[in-house]
Every structure is written in C-alpha cells, then in structure tokens.
CSV table of C-alpha atoms and ligand atoms in Angstrom, one decimal:
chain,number,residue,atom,x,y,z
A,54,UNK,CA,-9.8,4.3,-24.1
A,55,UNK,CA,-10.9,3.0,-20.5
A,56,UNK,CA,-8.6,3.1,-18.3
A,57,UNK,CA,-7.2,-0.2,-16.1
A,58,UNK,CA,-8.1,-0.3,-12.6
A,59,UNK,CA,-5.0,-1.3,-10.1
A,60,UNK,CA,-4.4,-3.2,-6.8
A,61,UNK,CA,-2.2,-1.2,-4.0
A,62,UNK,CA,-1.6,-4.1,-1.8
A,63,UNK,CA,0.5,-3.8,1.5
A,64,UNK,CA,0.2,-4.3,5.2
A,65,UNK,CA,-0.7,-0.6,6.2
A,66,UNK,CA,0.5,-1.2,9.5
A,67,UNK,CA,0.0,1.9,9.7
A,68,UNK,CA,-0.4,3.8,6.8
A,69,UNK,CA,2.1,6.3,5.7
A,70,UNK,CA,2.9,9.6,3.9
A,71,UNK,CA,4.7,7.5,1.6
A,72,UNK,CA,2.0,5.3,1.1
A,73,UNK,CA,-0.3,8.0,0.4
A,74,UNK,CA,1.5,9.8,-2.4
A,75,UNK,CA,2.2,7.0,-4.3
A,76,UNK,CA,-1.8,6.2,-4.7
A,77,UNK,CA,-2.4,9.9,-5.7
A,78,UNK,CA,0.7,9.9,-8.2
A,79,UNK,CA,-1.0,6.7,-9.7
A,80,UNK,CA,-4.6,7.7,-10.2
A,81,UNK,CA,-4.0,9.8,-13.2
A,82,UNK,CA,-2.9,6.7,-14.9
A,83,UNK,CA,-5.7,4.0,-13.5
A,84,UNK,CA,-9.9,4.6,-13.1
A,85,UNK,CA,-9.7,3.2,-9.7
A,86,UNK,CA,-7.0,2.2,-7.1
A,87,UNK,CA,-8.3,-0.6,-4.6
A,88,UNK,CA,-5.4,0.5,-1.6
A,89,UNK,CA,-5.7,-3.8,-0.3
A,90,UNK,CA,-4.7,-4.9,3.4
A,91,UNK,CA,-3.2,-8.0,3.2
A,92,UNK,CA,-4.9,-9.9,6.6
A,93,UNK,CA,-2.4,-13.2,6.5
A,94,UNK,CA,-3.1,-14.9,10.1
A,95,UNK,CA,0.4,-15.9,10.9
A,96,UNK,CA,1.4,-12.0,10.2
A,97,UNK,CA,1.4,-10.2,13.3
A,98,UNK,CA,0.6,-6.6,13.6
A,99,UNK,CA,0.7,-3.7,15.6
A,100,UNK,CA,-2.4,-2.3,14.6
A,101,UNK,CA,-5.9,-4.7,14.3
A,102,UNK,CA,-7.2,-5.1,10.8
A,103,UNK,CA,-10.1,-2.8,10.9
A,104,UNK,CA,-7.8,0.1,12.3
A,105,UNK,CA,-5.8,-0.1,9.7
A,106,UNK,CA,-9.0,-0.3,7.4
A,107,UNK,CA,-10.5,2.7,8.9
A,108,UNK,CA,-7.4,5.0,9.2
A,109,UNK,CA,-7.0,4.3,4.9
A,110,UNK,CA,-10.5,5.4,4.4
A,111,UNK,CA,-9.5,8.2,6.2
A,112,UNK,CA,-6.6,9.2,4.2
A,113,UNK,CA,-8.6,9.0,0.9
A,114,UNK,CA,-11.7,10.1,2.0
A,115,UNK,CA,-11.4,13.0,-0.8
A,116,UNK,CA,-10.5,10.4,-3.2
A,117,UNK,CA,-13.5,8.8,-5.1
A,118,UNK,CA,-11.2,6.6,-7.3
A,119,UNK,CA,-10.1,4.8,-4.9
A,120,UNK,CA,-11.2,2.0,-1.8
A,121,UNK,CA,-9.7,0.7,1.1
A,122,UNK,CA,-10.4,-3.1,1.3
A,123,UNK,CA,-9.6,-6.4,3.6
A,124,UNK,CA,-8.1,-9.9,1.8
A,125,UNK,CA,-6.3,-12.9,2.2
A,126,UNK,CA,-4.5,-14.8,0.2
A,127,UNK,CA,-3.0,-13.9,-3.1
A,128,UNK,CA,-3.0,-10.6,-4.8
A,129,UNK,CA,-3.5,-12.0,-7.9
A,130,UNK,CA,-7.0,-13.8,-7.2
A,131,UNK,CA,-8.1,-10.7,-5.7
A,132,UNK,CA,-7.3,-8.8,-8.6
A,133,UNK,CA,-8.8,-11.0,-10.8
A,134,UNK,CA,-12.1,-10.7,-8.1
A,135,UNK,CA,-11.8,-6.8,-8.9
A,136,UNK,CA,-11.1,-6.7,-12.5
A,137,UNK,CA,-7.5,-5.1,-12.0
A,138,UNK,CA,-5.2,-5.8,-14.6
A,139,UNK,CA,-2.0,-4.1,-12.5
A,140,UNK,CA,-0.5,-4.3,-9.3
A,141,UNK,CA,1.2,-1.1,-7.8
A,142,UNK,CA,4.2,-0.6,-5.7
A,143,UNK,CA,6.7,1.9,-4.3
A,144,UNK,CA,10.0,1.4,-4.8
A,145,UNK,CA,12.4,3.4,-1.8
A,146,UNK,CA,15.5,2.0,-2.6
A,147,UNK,CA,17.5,-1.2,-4.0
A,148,UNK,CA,16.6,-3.2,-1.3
A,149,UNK,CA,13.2,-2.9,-2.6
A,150,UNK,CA,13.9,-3.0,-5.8
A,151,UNK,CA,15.4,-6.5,-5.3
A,152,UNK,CA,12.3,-8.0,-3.6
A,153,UNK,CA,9.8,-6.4,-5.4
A,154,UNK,CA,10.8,-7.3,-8.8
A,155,UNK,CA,10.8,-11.4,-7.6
A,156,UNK,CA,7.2,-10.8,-6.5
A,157,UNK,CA,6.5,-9.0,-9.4
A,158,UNK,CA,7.7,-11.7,-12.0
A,159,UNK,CA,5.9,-14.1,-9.8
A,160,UNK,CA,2.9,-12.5,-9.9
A,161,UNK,CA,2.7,-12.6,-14.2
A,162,UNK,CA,3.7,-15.7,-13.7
A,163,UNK,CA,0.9,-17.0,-11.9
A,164,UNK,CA,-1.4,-14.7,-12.6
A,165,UNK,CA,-0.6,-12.9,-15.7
A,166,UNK,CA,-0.9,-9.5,-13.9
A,167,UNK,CA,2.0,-6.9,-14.4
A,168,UNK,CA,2.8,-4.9,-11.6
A,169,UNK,CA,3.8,-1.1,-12.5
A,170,UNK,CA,6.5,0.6,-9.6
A,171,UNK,CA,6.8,4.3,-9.0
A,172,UNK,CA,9.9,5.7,-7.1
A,173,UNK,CA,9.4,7.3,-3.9
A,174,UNK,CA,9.6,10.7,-3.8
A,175,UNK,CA,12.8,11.6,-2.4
A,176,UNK,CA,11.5,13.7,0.7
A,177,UNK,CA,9.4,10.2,1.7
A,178,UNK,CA,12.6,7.8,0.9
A,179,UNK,CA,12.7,7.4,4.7
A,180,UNK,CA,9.2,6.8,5.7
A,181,UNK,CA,8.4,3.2,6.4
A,182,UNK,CA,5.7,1.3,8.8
A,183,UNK,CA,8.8,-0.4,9.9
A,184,UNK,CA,10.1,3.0,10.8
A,185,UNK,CA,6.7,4.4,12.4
A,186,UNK,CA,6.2,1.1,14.4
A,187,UNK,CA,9.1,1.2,16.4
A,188,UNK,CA,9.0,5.3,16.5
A,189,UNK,CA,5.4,4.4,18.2
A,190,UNK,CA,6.7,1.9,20.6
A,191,UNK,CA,8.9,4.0,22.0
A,192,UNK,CA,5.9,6.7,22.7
A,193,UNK,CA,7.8,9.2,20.4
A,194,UNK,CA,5.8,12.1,18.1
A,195,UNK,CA,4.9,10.4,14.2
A,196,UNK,CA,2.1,12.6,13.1
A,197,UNK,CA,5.0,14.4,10.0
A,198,UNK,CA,5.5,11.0,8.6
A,199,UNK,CA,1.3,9.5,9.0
A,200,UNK,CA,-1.8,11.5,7.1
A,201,UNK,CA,-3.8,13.7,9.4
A,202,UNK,CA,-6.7,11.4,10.0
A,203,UNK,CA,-4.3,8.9,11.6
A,204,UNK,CA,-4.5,9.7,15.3
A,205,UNK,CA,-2.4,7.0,17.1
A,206,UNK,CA,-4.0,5.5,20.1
B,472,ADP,P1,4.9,-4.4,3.0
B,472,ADP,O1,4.0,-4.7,4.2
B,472,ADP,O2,4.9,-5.4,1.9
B,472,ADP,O3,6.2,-3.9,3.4
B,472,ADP,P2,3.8,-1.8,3.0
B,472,ADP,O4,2.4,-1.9,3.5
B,472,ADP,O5,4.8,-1.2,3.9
B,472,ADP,O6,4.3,-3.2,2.4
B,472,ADP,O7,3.8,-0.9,1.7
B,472,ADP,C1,3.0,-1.2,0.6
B,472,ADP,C2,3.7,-0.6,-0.6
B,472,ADP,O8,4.0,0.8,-0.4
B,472,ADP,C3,5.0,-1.2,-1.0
B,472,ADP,O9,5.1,-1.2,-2.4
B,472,ADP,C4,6.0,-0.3,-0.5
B,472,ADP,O10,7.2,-0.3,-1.2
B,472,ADP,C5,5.3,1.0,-0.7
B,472,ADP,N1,5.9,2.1,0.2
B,472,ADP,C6,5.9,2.0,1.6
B,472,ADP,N2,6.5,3.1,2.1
B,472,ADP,C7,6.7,3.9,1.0
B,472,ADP,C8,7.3,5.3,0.8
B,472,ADP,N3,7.8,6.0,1.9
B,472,ADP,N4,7.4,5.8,-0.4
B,472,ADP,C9,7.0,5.0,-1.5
B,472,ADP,N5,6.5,3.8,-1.4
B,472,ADP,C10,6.3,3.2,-0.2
C-alpha cells in the first residue's frame, strides 16, 4: 500500500532539535513530510522567512522525503494543494496537548484532514523556539538545542 504524505506545519522560528526528531520519527510512517512555515503577516518573527526556510533545508538536507516550504493561510488548503491526507505535531506536554487537540478537531472539521501527534522525546521536552528566542536575545550559547547547520547570526 502507498503510503500518505503529511504536512509539519509550524513557525520555525528557529528550528529546533525538537522539531527535527519529530520529522525523522514520522517518515517511516508517511512517503513524504512537507516541514511548512506558516508566513501570517501580522505574526511577528525573529528570524525573516527565508532564514528560517533555508536553515530547514539545512537540517534535512540528508532527508529526500522530506521539503521545506513557505504558506499562508490555512493548513488545510495547503494540504489539500500537496495531496497530504495528515497533519503532524509534537506534543511536549498538557499545555500542548490542550491546544493542539482544538486545532486538530478543527482542522477535520473544515478540512477533513486528521492530524497524527507524536510525544516529544523526553531529553527534547524542554526545547522550544520560545525558549531559543529569548536564549538568543540575551546573546547566550543555543547551538545543543538547534541542528548543526543553524549558525545564529
Ligand atoms: P508553533 O509556532 O505553532 O508553536 P512550532 O513552530 O514551535 O509551532 O512547532 C511546530 C510543531 O513542532 C508543533 O507541533 C510543536 O508542538 C512541535 N514541537 C516544537 N518543539 C518540540 C519539541 N521540543 N519536541 C517535540 N515537538 C516539538
């Protein structure tokens, strides 16, 4: 049987450890991963778009199954665009948990696309953007917790 390709949608602001595993834990299950960069205008960002664009493609340059690409608006209509039937997420925690399953019932709702979760691995539980952003602004050492083609400017 084919296999069902999968959306991996997030800010990447930047990308993460975290981020990372959960892609290569999911491609045994999925023929290809697009890893998608939500660009919402009224979003704002440390890092510019095409940064973040370019430090994914870094992090999976080994990985033929999957591609690093640029949207707007919702998931759903760019997963119908690119023929994936799931959404993927990580889940850290309950506080995740909480949100992600709304947006997750939302998105069958709307778009009859079922979103599939996979736990973070313990040793990444801590690693968020959130976490490397403000590490960042305060000039302090985050190449443990980004993949090694992320060099911070
Ligand atoms: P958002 O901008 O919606 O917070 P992110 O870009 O930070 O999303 O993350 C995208 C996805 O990666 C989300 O499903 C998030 O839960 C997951 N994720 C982020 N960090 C980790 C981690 N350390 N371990 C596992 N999953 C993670």
């Amino acid at each position: 049987m084919n296999r069902p390709a999968a959306v991996f949608p997030g800010s990447f602001d930047p990308v993460t450890i975290g981020h990372v595993s959960i892609v290569k834990r999911a491609l045994p299950l999925f023929s290809r991963i697009h890893v998608a960069i939500g660009s919402n205008s009224n979003k704002r960002s440390m890092f510019p778009v095409e940064q973040r664009l370019e430090w994914l493609r870094a992090a999976f340059a080994d990985e033929a199954h999957v591609e690093a690409v640029v949207f707007t608006g919702l998931t759903v209509d760019l997963c119908r665009e690119l023929g994936a039937a799931f959404i993927l997420r990580g889940l850290r925690n309950s506080t995740d948990h909480g949100f992600e399953r709304s947006i997750a019932l939302m998105n069958r709702a709307v778009g009859h696309i079922e979103t599939i979760f996979l736990p973070a691995e313990p040793i990444h539980a801590h690693v968020s953007s959130t976490i490397v952003r403000e590490l960042i602004a305060n000039k302090a050492d985050v190449s443990a917790f980004v993949p090694k083609g992320v060099i911070i400017p």
